[in-house]
Structures are given as C-alpha cells and as structure tokens.
Amino acid sequence: MEAAIVFVGLFGILFVIGAALGIVAFVRLRDVDQSDLVRIPELRRRVAELERRLGIGEEAAPVTPEPVRLPHAPPPVPRSPSPVPRRADLETVIAGRWLNRVGLLLVFLAAFYALKWEFDNNVLGPTGRVAVWTLIGAGLVAYSQWLVARGHRYLADGLTGLGGAVLYLTLYFGWSYYKLFPPVAAFVAMILVTAAMLAIAVGRDSQRIALLGLIGGFVTPLLASQGQDAQVVLFSYLLILDAGLLVLARARTWRGLEPLALLASTAFFWGWYDEFYHHEQPLVRTALFATAFFAVFTALPVIRARVTARLFPEQVGSVLFNAANYLIALYVLLWPGHRWGLTLAVVALAALHLFVTEAIPPLPRERPVARMVFAGLALTLVALAIPIRLEGHWVTIAWAVQGAVLVWSGFKVRWSFLRGAGLVLYGVTVYRLLVFPPHAEVFLLNARFAASVVVLACVAAALVLWRRQTDQVTGGELQIFQALGVTFNVLAVWALSLEVDQYFTTREPDPEAIRSARLGGQLTLSLLWTAYSTALVVTGVRRAVSGLRWQGLALFGIVVAKVFFLDLSYLSGGYRVLSSIVLGIVLLAVSFLYQRGLAAQATR
C-alpha cells in the first residue's frame, strides 16, 4: 500500500512538473514572438521619423498639421498598432501545434492507464480515486483559465479539452467499470461536465475546446470498455454528448463538430449491433435508441439553419447520411418479421421530413436547397415504403400514381423540383415495367397489361399538364417532357405488341397450328404498327406537332423494314399479300394527307 501511494505521488509530481515545464517553454516562445511583433512596427516608425528629419531616404511625406484643440478638450488617445498576423511556417506548425496535440493525447492516455492501475490495485479507495482525478480534471480547466488571462489561448484550449476528457474518463470508470455510484448520479455529473465544457467553449469562442472535449468524450467508452454488453449505459452516454451539440448549435456557427459526432455515434451503434445484438435482444429498446440518435442529428441542421440562415454542404451530407443510416437500422431490425411496422415507420419518417421542410425558416439563398433536401428525402421514403408493403405489379402502379401526383403538385405550386421528382419516378417505373414485366397468361386481362395501362394514363396526365402550362417548363426540363412524350408512344406500342403476342400464343402441340398462329401474329403486328404510326402522323399534321410526325415516320420505317425483311420471306399466301397491300395503301394515303396538310399550313 505504501509503495502504491509513493507511486501515485511520484506520478503526480512528474505530471505537474512536466506540465509546468511545457507551459513555461511555450510561454517563453510565445512571449518572444509577441514582443517581436510589437517591437517591429515601433522600430520602423522611429527609422522613418529620423529619415524625415535628416532629409534622406524616400521623399518625406507632407506633414499633417495637428488639429486645433478646443479649450478643456481631452487630448486624442493614440491607437496602438494592431498586430500583424503571420503565416505559420512548417516549423511553427510542427512545434507549436502538432507537438501540442500529440502531447495532449499522450497525457490523456497516461491518465487513463494511471486511473486503471489505481482501480486494479485498489489504491486510495474508490472515493479517493474519483476525488483525486476529479480534482485533476477540474484543476486543468481552472489552470487553463489562468493561461487565457495571460494571452496563451492555444495551450489553454488544449488543457481545457484535456481536463474535460479526464472528467469524462473518471465518471465513466466509476460508473460503468466499477459501479461506484448509480447511473443517475453519473448521468447528472456528465451533463454538468458537458454543460461546463460548452459554456467555456462558447465563452472563449473556441471551437478547439468543444472539439477536444467531444473527442475525449467519444474516446472514453473505447478505453473503458471491458467487452461486455452495456447498451443502455453506452447509448445513454453517447446521447448526452450528442445532445450537447443541440445547445451549442444555437450559440455558435461552428461546422466541424456535427459530422464528427454523427460518424462516431454511428460507429458505436453498428459496432454494438455487430457484437451483441441477437434476436433475443429487446427490439423496442434498440429501435428507440436508434430513433433518438436520428432525432438529434435531424434537429441539428434545422437549428443551424434557423440561426445562420444557411444550410452548409456538410450539413446536407449529414442529413442524407443520417436518414440513410436510420432507414438501414429500421430495415435490419424490422425486416421481414415486422413488415407493417417497417412500412409505417418509413411513412412516418417521410412525414417528419415534410414537416421539417416547413420548419426551416425562409433562407435568402439556401431556402431552395433546404427544401429540396428534406422534401426529396420525404418523397424517396414514400417511394421506398411502397415495395416494403406491396409486391409485383402493385409496386409499379403505386410508383406511377405517385409520379403523377408529384408532377401535378409541381405544376400546382410552380415548383420544378417536385416535377423533377415525379419525372425521376416515371423513369424508374418505366424501367421496372420494361425490364421486369409482370407475368401474363391470358389476353388483356392480366397484371402486365393493367400495370401498363396505369403507367400510360399517369404519363399521359403529365403530358396534358405540360401542354396546358408550357410557360413553367423551359430548358432541360422541356427536353425531358419531350422525351416523356416519346416514351409514352414507345411504351404503348410495346404493351399492345405483347398483348398481340399473348393472343396468338397457343399451347396446342400441332406444328401446323403453331405455324398458323405465328403467321397471324406477325401479320397483326405489322397492321398494329401501321395503324399506330398512321395515327401519330395524322395527329401531328392536324396539331402541327413535328415531334409526333417524326415519331410516326420512324415507326413507319420500322414497319417497312419488317415487311421487306421479315414478312415477305416469312409469310406465305394470303398473309403476304395482305401485309404488302395494306402497308402500301396506308403509305400512299398517309403521304397524300401529309402533303395536303403541310400545304394547307403553308398557305395560312
């Protein structure tokens, strides 16, 4: 016991002497630098004054007459020259900053190992250990304030962060590692430490203090961990640290703290999940902790936007990362055993982001960005909720309807972002329908044709809205709507062609019946494409829409190529004659109508 006390005493003496020597060396270097900065302008002024009096050097500047002083007027107070900031060279960066940070890290690790040694060897007793290290942490914070009063802020900030980290370490050891006091007392003490660190950081306007305290707070659970499952202790402790940022966000515009806290909290959550979570774990408690982390990091950018009237790029990234991380957490916790719960949670998440969109105040330049971020997340979450609960062609139908609602809303409120979101959803829907079409066994009355009809109706609704409000659509959006019109016709021809093929599909084993069905199917396809291309050309001529005319001509080209290279060699007998004569007559009629329509337009 005496040897242990002697060891602790020697460690304390070495710690104090080492810190004192480091501070003295830093103070002397800082004082020399500051005296040089103050002395140089004074020397320059005196040399210039001597040159002016002797009439040498540069041409003397005209002497400004002294202002006339009124009786009893106090003499003007001379203003001291402001210090000229110097660009830090590599030597200054290494010696003045890097060594400072490495030294702080080493001292913190030394404090951890000393505290652990004391606990393992029962030195000074539980109360004595906690009291000694609490005094050391508080003493470092108090000593840093003494350094601030003498102008040594950089070193003072480092010692303040070190003191806060020592206090976190002491509380975490006493509470989680050796159960010296109840969790409530530890929570209250940690809240007080967090509040004190934030108050000091705000009072000194020092982001370094807040950053160092935050790093120390997140490192503490790693150092004190015994490899045991302590979900409530760990996550509650992390939430205390993260909640401190909510207060800080209203007082200062520091931007480097939130991403660090988000990444650290995410790493702790998934690290615990990978190591300890099993199906017998309390699901509700884990989901509630995940929700609490999500709520903190959703509120942070909102508070920041309300204070700064801006949404910074790293905050946009944090919003997206936070939502994606929470969605993944819900998925791994609730899928597939709780599909309804997951669906409702995702819909509620979408509603929350819509609420946040309106909670952000009008921002002069950043308002559109903020609205697009949160509204885009809400729309994405609604789109994701559909396949969670629905399956097959119902997903395609639901996405098509949602796309139509978004396009209609975008035209209604004159917001191109909503229209763009609807167009993106249209693209996803069409891709899903073309690449993964639903299964069909009967003609027309099948899921594939039903989904195609709904998608075509929704796309047609978007095109009608565009035609009625063309003043809102310009630039790239105009080209997208034009491409959507082409997509409508391609999708219509594709859907009708599949139904023709479905009608002529036979299950009879007779080869002659199979060949006859194929011949009828190819002839019907040629007639269908011919009729559709004719309708496009006629409509384009009557409405003077060149895009429709060109689409009809392109489809006519495909039909002509099919007739010459497939039908005339594949069909036989009456099928060949019918295919050729129908296409020829239609081409002549369309050509006549086309020329007459264009001539009539030219004479107007």
XYZ file of C-alpha atoms in Angstrom:
604
model
C 0.000 0.000 0.000
C 2.808 2.421 0.848
C 4.546 1.620 -2.455
C 1.365 2.366 -4.316
C 0.985 5.689 -2.541
C 4.586 6.560 -3.331
C 3.999 5.665 -6.993
C 0.926 7.837 -7.185
C 2.791 10.690 -5.528
C 5.697 10.412 -7.938
C 3.300 10.269 -10.884
C 1.544 13.388 -9.654
C 4.848 15.216 -9.186
C 6.075 14.211 -12.633
C 2.750 15.163 -14.158
C 2.782 18.615 -12.562
C 6.471 19.255 -13.287
C 6.145 18.104 -16.898
C 3.081 20.235 -17.488
C 4.769 23.232 -15.834
C 7.932 22.879 -17.913
C 5.921 22.550 -21.099
C 3.885 25.613 -20.234
C 6.981 27.651 -19.388
C 8.657 26.723 -22.656
C 5.536 27.549 -24.623
C 5.031 30.831 -22.793
C 8.593 31.952 -23.435
C 8.355 31.134 -27.121
C 5.015 32.898 -27.348
C 6.244 35.954 -25.447
C 9.266 36.269 -27.740
C 7.054 36.089 -30.787
C 4.594 38.615 -29.416
C 7.365 41.047 -28.357
C 8.869 40.856 -31.829
C 5.526 41.621 -33.406
C 5.008 44.637 -31.167
C 8.601 45.903 -31.470
C 8.911 45.797 -35.287
C 6.282 48.451 -36.073
C 7.780 50.736 -33.387
C 11.312 50.421 -34.857
C 10.015 51.132 -38.347
C 8.246 54.255 -37.142
C 11.388 55.607 -35.451
C 13.599 54.985 -38.501
C 11.078 56.722 -40.752
C 10.976 59.710 -38.367
C 14.795 60.025 -38.369
C 14.934 59.828 -42.178
C 12.303 62.544 -42.444
C 14.196 64.886 -40.128
C 17.559 64.295 -41.869
C 16.034 64.542 -45.357
C 17.360 61.219 -46.556
C 15.741 58.090 -47.938
C 12.455 58.425 -49.668
C 10.816 61.796 -50.205
C 9.409 62.992 -46.935
C 5.686 62.782 -46.726
C 3.873 66.078 -46.187
C 3.420 66.843 -42.525
C -0.169 66.876 -41.478
C -0.869 69.828 -39.180
C -2.068 68.943 -35.742
C -5.768 69.514 -35.233
C -6.816 72.599 -33.339
C -7.746 71.655 -29.811
C -10.636 73.374 -28.156
C -10.207 74.587 -24.581
C -10.717 71.902 -21.975
C -10.957 69.241 -24.727
C -9.224 65.966 -23.798
C -6.220 65.055 -25.961
C -6.842 62.343 -28.529
C -5.921 58.863 -27.340
C -3.317 57.295 -29.650
C -4.370 53.950 -31.112
C -1.953 51.101 -30.630
C -0.913 49.372 -33.835
C -2.820 46.139 -34.409
C -0.650 43.045 -34.502
C 0.103 41.795 -37.994
C -0.891 38.128 -38.386
C 1.927 35.979 -39.654
C 1.608 32.969 -41.888
C 2.636 29.908 -39.904
C 5.599 28.116 -41.459
C 6.185 24.377 -41.246
C 8.401 24.660 -38.196
C 5.760 26.626 -36.299
C 3.049 24.155 -37.297
C 5.089 21.165 -36.147
C 6.471 22.668 -32.935
C 3.517 24.816 -31.932
C 0.552 22.691 -32.989
C 1.377 19.076 -33.764
C 3.552 18.570 -30.724
C 0.852 20.230 -28.640
C -1.797 17.824 -29.863
C 0.389 14.730 -29.587
C 1.377 15.786 -26.086
C -2.256 16.185 -25.068
C -3.053 12.730 -26.420
C -0.141 11.148 -24.554
C -1.082 12.847 -21.299
C -4.680 11.669 -21.709
C -3.515 8.091 -22.298
C -1.236 8.372 -19.271
C -4.197 9.495 -17.190
C -6.222 6.524 -18.433
C -3.536 3.965 -17.601
C -2.867 5.565 -14.220
C -6.574 5.549 -13.387
C -6.904 1.929 -14.494
C -3.846 0.944 -12.442
C -5.326 2.593 -9.384
C -8.631 0.790 -9.845
C -6.949 -2.568 -10.442
C -4.743 -2.220 -7.358
C -7.354 -0.553 -5.135
C -5.157 2.484 -4.485
C -6.674 5.204 -2.255
C -10.074 3.513 -2.243
C -12.993 4.202 -4.585
C -13.892 7.593 -3.150
C -10.292 8.743 -3.059
C -9.625 7.741 -6.664
C -12.673 9.541 -8.005
C -11.949 12.609 -5.857
C -8.272 12.843 -6.899
C -8.938 12.550 -10.617
C -11.927 14.867 -10.452
C -9.642 17.461 -8.853
C -7.009 16.880 -11.523
C -9.549 17.388 -14.338
C -11.079 20.448 -12.704
C -7.612 21.793 -11.907
C -6.569 21.575 -15.545
C -9.683 23.516 -16.571
C -9.034 26.177 -13.898
C -5.350 26.433 -14.794
C -6.249 26.926 -18.448
C -8.309 29.957 -17.499
C -5.239 31.427 -15.793
C -3.313 30.933 -19.059
C -6.065 32.633 -21.041
C -5.735 35.728 -18.872
C -2.068 35.901 -19.950
C -2.754 35.525 -23.653
C -1.827 31.859 -24.180
C -5.115 30.692 -25.628
C -3.880 27.842 -27.821
C -2.286 25.946 -24.939
C -5.181 26.888 -22.656
C -7.712 25.412 -25.071
C -5.780 22.162 -25.182
C -5.606 21.887 -21.408
C -9.313 22.651 -21.120
C -10.155 19.846 -23.516
C -7.780 17.540 -21.633
C -9.430 18.438 -18.326
C -12.891 17.709 -19.685
C -11.733 14.379 -21.121
C -10.220 13.397 -17.729
C -13.536 14.204 -16.040
C -15.457 12.091 -18.567
C -12.967 9.276 -18.080
C -13.251 9.403 -14.297
C -17.052 9.360 -14.337
C -17.237 6.565 -16.889
C -14.756 4.428 -14.949
C -16.513 4.949 -11.643
C -19.959 4.264 -13.080
C -19.613 1.622 -15.782
C -16.366 -0.105 -14.898
C -16.590 -0.461 -11.120
C -20.184 0.603 -10.203
C -19.048 3.125 -7.586
C -22.202 5.236 -7.932
C -25.637 4.773 -9.503
C -26.343 5.602 -13.160
C -28.491 8.610 -12.263
C -25.606 10.272 -10.443
C -23.270 9.541 -13.347
C -25.750 10.981 -15.851
C -26.188 14.155 -13.836
C -22.428 14.559 -13.442
C -21.811 14.002 -17.170
C -24.492 16.514 -18.052
C -22.800 19.029 -15.773
C -19.403 18.335 -17.359
C -20.879 18.690 -20.846
C -22.616 21.924 -19.890
C -19.427 23.293 -18.353
C -17.335 22.431 -21.419
C -19.884 24.004 -23.753
C -20.132 27.106 -21.576
C -16.344 27.507 -21.595
C -16.181 26.918 -25.358
C -18.896 29.488 -26.000
C -17.448 31.969 -23.531
C -13.992 31.813 -25.112
C -15.438 31.439 -28.629
C -13.163 28.439 -29.108
C -14.172 25.588 -31.355
C -10.991 23.768 -30.324
C -12.287 23.316 -26.762
C -15.570 21.869 -27.961
C -13.774 19.607 -30.449
C -11.233 18.346 -27.900
C -13.931 17.738 -25.312
C -16.024 15.885 -27.881
C -13.103 13.703 -28.963
C -12.272 12.897 -25.343
C -15.881 12.056 -24.662
C -16.079 9.615 -27.585
C -12.704 8.019 -26.820
C -13.665 7.307 -23.193
C -16.040 4.336 -23.894
C -13.370 2.718 -26.065
C -10.765 2.951 -23.336
C -13.042 1.869 -20.510
C -14.749 -0.983 -22.363
C -14.477 -4.498 -20.899
C -16.019 -6.217 -23.915
C -19.398 -6.641 -22.224
C -22.866 -5.732 -23.442
C -23.733 -2.360 -21.896
C -26.263 -0.990 -24.383
C -28.185 1.290 -22.040
C -25.037 2.699 -20.455
C -23.219 3.248 -23.745
C -26.080 4.703 -25.782
C -27.310 6.929 -22.965
C -23.809 8.301 -22.536
C -23.499 8.980 -26.284
C -26.864 10.715 -26.352
C -25.683 13.070 -23.589
C -22.684 14.044 -25.725
C -24.777 14.470 -28.864
C -27.482 16.449 -27.060
C -24.854 18.995 -26.007
C -24.467 19.906 -29.673
C -28.114 20.992 -29.794
C -27.343 23.709 -27.279
C -24.107 24.627 -29.000
C -25.787 24.952 -32.408
C -27.854 27.897 -31.146
C -24.842 29.755 -29.741
C -22.108 29.319 -32.348
C -21.799 28.579 -36.063
C -19.032 26.005 -35.720
C -19.280 23.489 -38.518
C -16.780 20.755 -37.663
C -18.473 19.160 -34.657
C -21.658 17.676 -36.072
C -20.091 15.358 -38.714
C -17.641 14.034 -36.129
C -20.408 13.310 -33.616
C -22.611 11.695 -36.276
C -19.853 9.409 -37.535
C -18.751 8.455 -34.013
C -22.292 7.714 -32.830
C -22.985 5.675 -35.971
C -19.784 3.690 -35.494
C -20.654 2.927 -31.865
C -24.213 1.850 -32.789
C -23.189 -0.563 -35.532
C -20.192 -1.784 -33.561
C -22.503 -2.718 -30.691
C -25.047 -4.224 -33.112
C -22.448 -6.419 -34.807
C -21.042 -7.644 -31.490
C -24.035 -8.018 -29.189
C -27.369 -7.775 -30.989
C -29.252 -11.025 -31.417
C -32.890 -11.815 -31.933
C -33.428 -12.285 -28.226
C -32.317 -8.685 -27.609
C -35.104 -6.204 -26.776
C -36.137 -4.946 -30.188
C -38.153 -1.967 -28.984
C -35.321 -0.606 -26.849
C -32.806 -0.829 -29.685
C -35.229 0.839 -32.103
C -35.885 3.623 -29.596
C -32.169 4.329 -29.206
C -31.761 4.402 -32.999
C -34.696 6.808 -33.185
C -33.174 9.030 -30.507
C -29.875 9.291 -32.403
C -31.767 10.068 -35.602
C -33.844 12.775 -33.886
C -30.763 14.549 -32.501
C -28.991 14.701 -35.844
C -32.186 15.733 -37.631
C -32.739 18.623 -35.236
C -29.153 19.875 -35.548
C -29.333 21.127 -39.182
C -32.761 22.645 -38.516
C -31.424 24.631 -35.560
C -28.354 25.592 -37.562
C -30.461 26.789 -40.481
C -32.679 28.863 -38.208
C -29.622 30.513 -36.604
C -27.360 31.053 -39.614
C -30.000 31.328 -42.367
C -27.914 28.832 -44.336
C -27.581 25.114 -44.903
C -23.919 24.271 -45.327
C -22.711 21.451 -47.624
C -21.558 19.234 -44.741
C -24.988 19.619 -43.166
C -26.646 18.468 -46.372
C -24.381 15.425 -46.312
C -25.201 14.826 -42.653
C -28.950 14.982 -43.344
C -28.677 12.415 -46.141
C -26.311 10.171 -44.178
C -28.461 10.331 -41.055
C -31.655 9.412 -42.904
C -29.976 6.566 -44.797
C -28.376 5.214 -41.624
C -31.665 5.275 -39.725
C -33.505 3.625 -42.611
C -30.922 0.821 -42.690
C -31.250 0.408 -38.921
C -35.033 0.088 -39.211
C -34.656 -2.407 -42.039
C -32.256 -4.722 -40.213
C -34.364 -4.546 -37.046
C -37.848 -4.973 -38.557
C -37.444 -6.887 -41.818
C -39.029 -9.318 -42.606
C -40.817 -10.167 -39.393
C -42.433 -6.745 -38.915
C -43.234 -5.516 -42.431
C -46.218 -3.447 -41.365
C -44.182 -1.815 -38.615
C -41.387 -1.022 -41.057
C -43.853 0.404 -43.571
C -45.499 2.671 -41.001
C -42.103 3.769 -39.687
C -40.903 4.740 -43.174
C -44.125 6.642 -43.899
C -43.820 8.451 -40.562
C -40.218 9.258 -41.437
C -41.378 10.763 -44.733
C -43.997 12.853 -42.929
C -41.347 14.076 -40.493
C -39.121 15.302 -43.315
C -42.057 17.107 -44.891
C -42.682 18.804 -41.536
C -39.002 19.741 -41.280
C -39.212 21.248 -44.773
C -41.725 23.779 -43.481
C -39.983 24.191 -40.108
C -36.908 25.727 -41.745
C -37.438 29.494 -41.994
C -37.129 31.373 -45.277
C -33.437 31.451 -46.146
C -32.291 34.192 -48.565
C -30.200 31.947 -50.790
C -30.331 28.495 -49.240
C -34.110 28.014 -48.914
C -34.455 26.069 -52.207
C -31.564 23.793 -51.229
C -33.014 23.076 -47.793
C -36.458 22.402 -49.197
C -35.100 20.141 -51.908
C -33.021 18.119 -49.430
C -35.801 17.438 -46.944
C -38.617 17.232 -49.482
C -36.524 14.926 -51.645
C -35.904 12.671 -48.672
C -39.612 12.612 -47.865
C -40.515 11.648 -51.423
C -37.808 8.996 -51.546
C -39.032 7.472 -48.309
C -42.604 7.326 -49.590
C -41.364 5.621 -52.749
C -39.404 3.112 -50.647
C -42.381 2.393 -48.421
C -44.333 1.094 -51.416
C -42.215 -2.016 -52.201
C -41.838 -2.746 -48.477
C -45.553 -3.464 -48.190
C -46.628 -4.138 -51.792
C -45.338 -6.659 -54.291
C -45.159 -7.239 -58.029
C -47.156 -5.023 -60.355
C -48.690 -3.125 -57.436
C -45.301 -1.505 -56.818
C -45.199 -0.313 -60.427
C -48.742 1.023 -60.233
C -48.132 2.827 -56.936
C -44.938 4.467 -58.210
C -46.711 5.625 -61.380
C -49.517 7.200 -59.368
C -47.027 8.868 -57.026
C -45.147 10.260 -60.033
C -48.355 11.738 -61.424
C -49.188 13.318 -58.063
C -45.725 14.863 -57.863
C -45.922 16.296 -61.375
C -49.391 17.696 -60.683
C -48.205 19.202 -57.386
C -45.177 20.710 -59.110
C -47.367 22.483 -61.652
C -49.846 23.493 -58.951
C -47.285 25.195 -56.691
C -44.993 26.148 -59.590
C -42.011 24.249 -58.148
C -39.817 22.472 -60.679
C -38.242 20.265 -58.016
C -41.493 18.383 -57.445
C -41.978 17.955 -61.173
C -38.419 16.675 -61.477
C -39.003 14.162 -58.680
C -42.100 12.924 -60.474
C -40.198 12.571 -63.739
C -37.467 10.581 -61.995
C -40.114 8.293 -60.544
C -41.599 7.883 -64.013
C -38.204 6.773 -65.271
C -37.878 4.186 -62.506
C -41.410 2.957 -63.170
C -40.929 2.560 -66.918
C -37.605 0.806 -66.381
C -39.206 -1.621 -63.948
C -42.108 -2.282 -66.305
C -39.883 -2.901 -69.344
C -37.128 -4.896 -67.661
C -39.227 -6.775 -65.079
C -42.702 -7.060 -66.633
C -45.376 -8.864 -64.613
C -46.349 -12.351 -65.658
C -49.291 -12.730 -68.045
C -51.223 -15.875 -69.008
C -54.371 -14.501 -70.668
C -55.084 -11.858 -73.278
C -55.655 -8.294 -71.888
C -56.991 -9.424 -68.503
C -53.581 -9.764 -66.876
C -51.362 -7.869 -64.422
C -48.889 -6.785 -67.099
C -51.450 -5.005 -69.247
C -53.156 -3.487 -66.190
C -49.852 -2.045 -64.975
C -49.090 -0.767 -68.488
C -52.462 0.970 -68.734
C -52.000 2.709 -65.379
C -48.474 3.825 -66.244
C -49.626 5.117 -69.643
C -52.521 7.006 -68.014
C -50.179 8.636 -65.475
C -47.671 9.613 -68.164
C -50.488 10.992 -70.313
C -51.682 13.078 -67.373
C -48.217 14.592 -67.011
C -48.098 15.406 -70.729
C -51.534 17.066 -70.607
C -50.458 19.192 -67.636
C -47.336 20.203 -69.523
C -49.303 21.202 -72.623
C -51.641 23.352 -70.527
C -48.833 25.146 -68.643
C -45.936 25.323 -71.053
C -44.785 28.623 -69.534
C -43.427 26.770 -66.469
C -41.280 24.325 -68.431
C -38.076 25.594 -70.034
C -34.545 24.456 -70.737
C -33.599 20.930 -69.765
C -36.989 20.228 -68.226
C -38.612 20.918 -71.589
C -36.409 18.300 -73.240
C -37.315 15.783 -70.535
C -41.028 16.311 -71.120
C -40.487 15.909 -74.855
C -38.647 12.647 -74.183
C -41.539 11.610 -71.951
C -43.872 12.007 -74.922
C -41.695 9.672 -76.970
C -41.611 7.249 -74.039
C -45.406 7.200 -73.942
C -45.631 6.064 -77.563
C -42.855 3.501 -77.211
C -44.490 2.056 -74.104
C -47.906 1.959 -75.793
C -46.565 0.095 -78.835
C -44.656 -2.282 -76.545
C -47.706 -3.059 -74.385
C -50.032 -3.605 -77.376
C -47.452 -5.772 -79.118
C -47.105 -8.018 -76.082
C -50.849 -8.481 -75.970
C -50.914 -9.419 -79.660
C -48.228 -11.985 -78.989
C -50.208 -13.223 -75.990
C -53.360 -13.606 -78.114
C -51.625 -15.727 -80.756
C -49.748 -17.857 -78.253
C -51.051 -21.410 -78.461
C -50.395 -24.428 -76.293
C -51.529 -26.959 -78.878
C -48.835 -29.481 -79.839
C -49.863 -29.488 -83.503
C -46.984 -27.923 -85.559
C -49.383 -26.620 -88.178
C -51.423 -24.811 -85.529
C -48.286 -23.285 -84.045
C -47.128 -22.077 -87.507
C -50.532 -20.617 -88.308
C -50.570 -18.746 -85.001
C -47.119 -17.294 -85.674
C -48.144 -16.137 -89.156
C -51.265 -14.460 -87.788
C -49.258 -12.820 -85.020
C -46.665 -11.337 -87.390
C -49.354 -10.003 -89.740
C -51.287 -8.487 -86.833
C -48.126 -6.810 -85.504
C -47.481 -5.203 -88.889
C -51.053 -3.984 -89.076
C -50.945 -2.696 -85.475
C -47.711 -0.752 -86.014
C -49.038 0.625 -89.280
C -52.230 1.854 -87.642
C -50.339 3.413 -84.728
C -47.829 5.183 -86.972
C -50.696 6.478 -89.104
C -52.394 7.890 -86.016
C -49.173 9.633 -84.986
C -48.642 11.236 -88.386
C -52.270 12.345 -88.756
C -52.333 13.811 -85.235
C -49.013 15.556 -85.829
C -50.238 17.102 -89.071
C -53.549 18.294 -87.616
C -51.988 19.773 -84.455
C -48.851 20.975 -86.198
C -46.595 18.992 -83.834
C -43.452 17.974 -85.635
C -42.426 15.590 -82.853
C -45.480 13.388 -83.402
C -44.949 13.409 -87.161
C -41.327 12.315 -86.791
C -42.276 9.526 -84.377
C -44.884 8.283 -86.864
C -42.379 8.375 -89.705
C -39.828 6.471 -87.606
C -42.396 3.788 -86.818
C -43.340 3.626 -90.491
C -39.682 2.978 -91.264
C -39.645 0.100 -88.790
C -42.808 -1.357 -90.332
C -41.413 -1.090 -93.876
C -38.200 -2.799 -92.772
C -40.208 -5.563 -91.075
C -42.385 -6.133 -94.162
C -39.446 -6.289 -96.595
C -37.008 -8.290 -94.497
C -39.358 -10.476 -92.435
C -42.938 -10.613 -93.665
C -42.220 -11.147 -97.391
C -39.848 -14.007 -96.595
C -41.670 -15.471 -93.579
C -45.326 -15.078 -94.512
C -46.957 -17.027 -97.311
C -50.064 -16.949 -99.400
C -52.773 -14.527 -98.404
C -50.807 -13.288 -95.382
C -48.039 -11.988 -97.625
C -50.479 -10.286 -99.996
C -52.495 -8.727 -97.210
C -49.409 -7.396 -95.430
C -47.997 -5.804 -98.587
C -51.195 -4.283 -99.918
C -52.334 -2.854 -96.593
C -48.991 -1.237 -95.929
C -48.764 0.116 -99.478
C -52.256 1.657 -99.398
C -51.648 3.163 -95.967
C -48.350 4.670 -97.050
C -49.974 6.259 -100.111
C -52.855 7.642 -98.059
C -50.574 9.000 -95.363
C -48.314 10.579 -97.954
C -51.289 12.312 -99.578
C -52.648 13.569 -96.240
C -49.185 14.638 -95.156
C -48.586 16.730 -98.288
C -52.060 18.264 -98.200
C -51.760 19.110 -94.517
C -48.373 20.765 -94.927
C -49.611 22.692 -97.951
C -52.606 23.942 -96.003
C -50.320 25.117 -93.211
C -48.069 26.925 -95.666
C -50.996 28.927 -97.146
C -52.139 30.190 -93.734
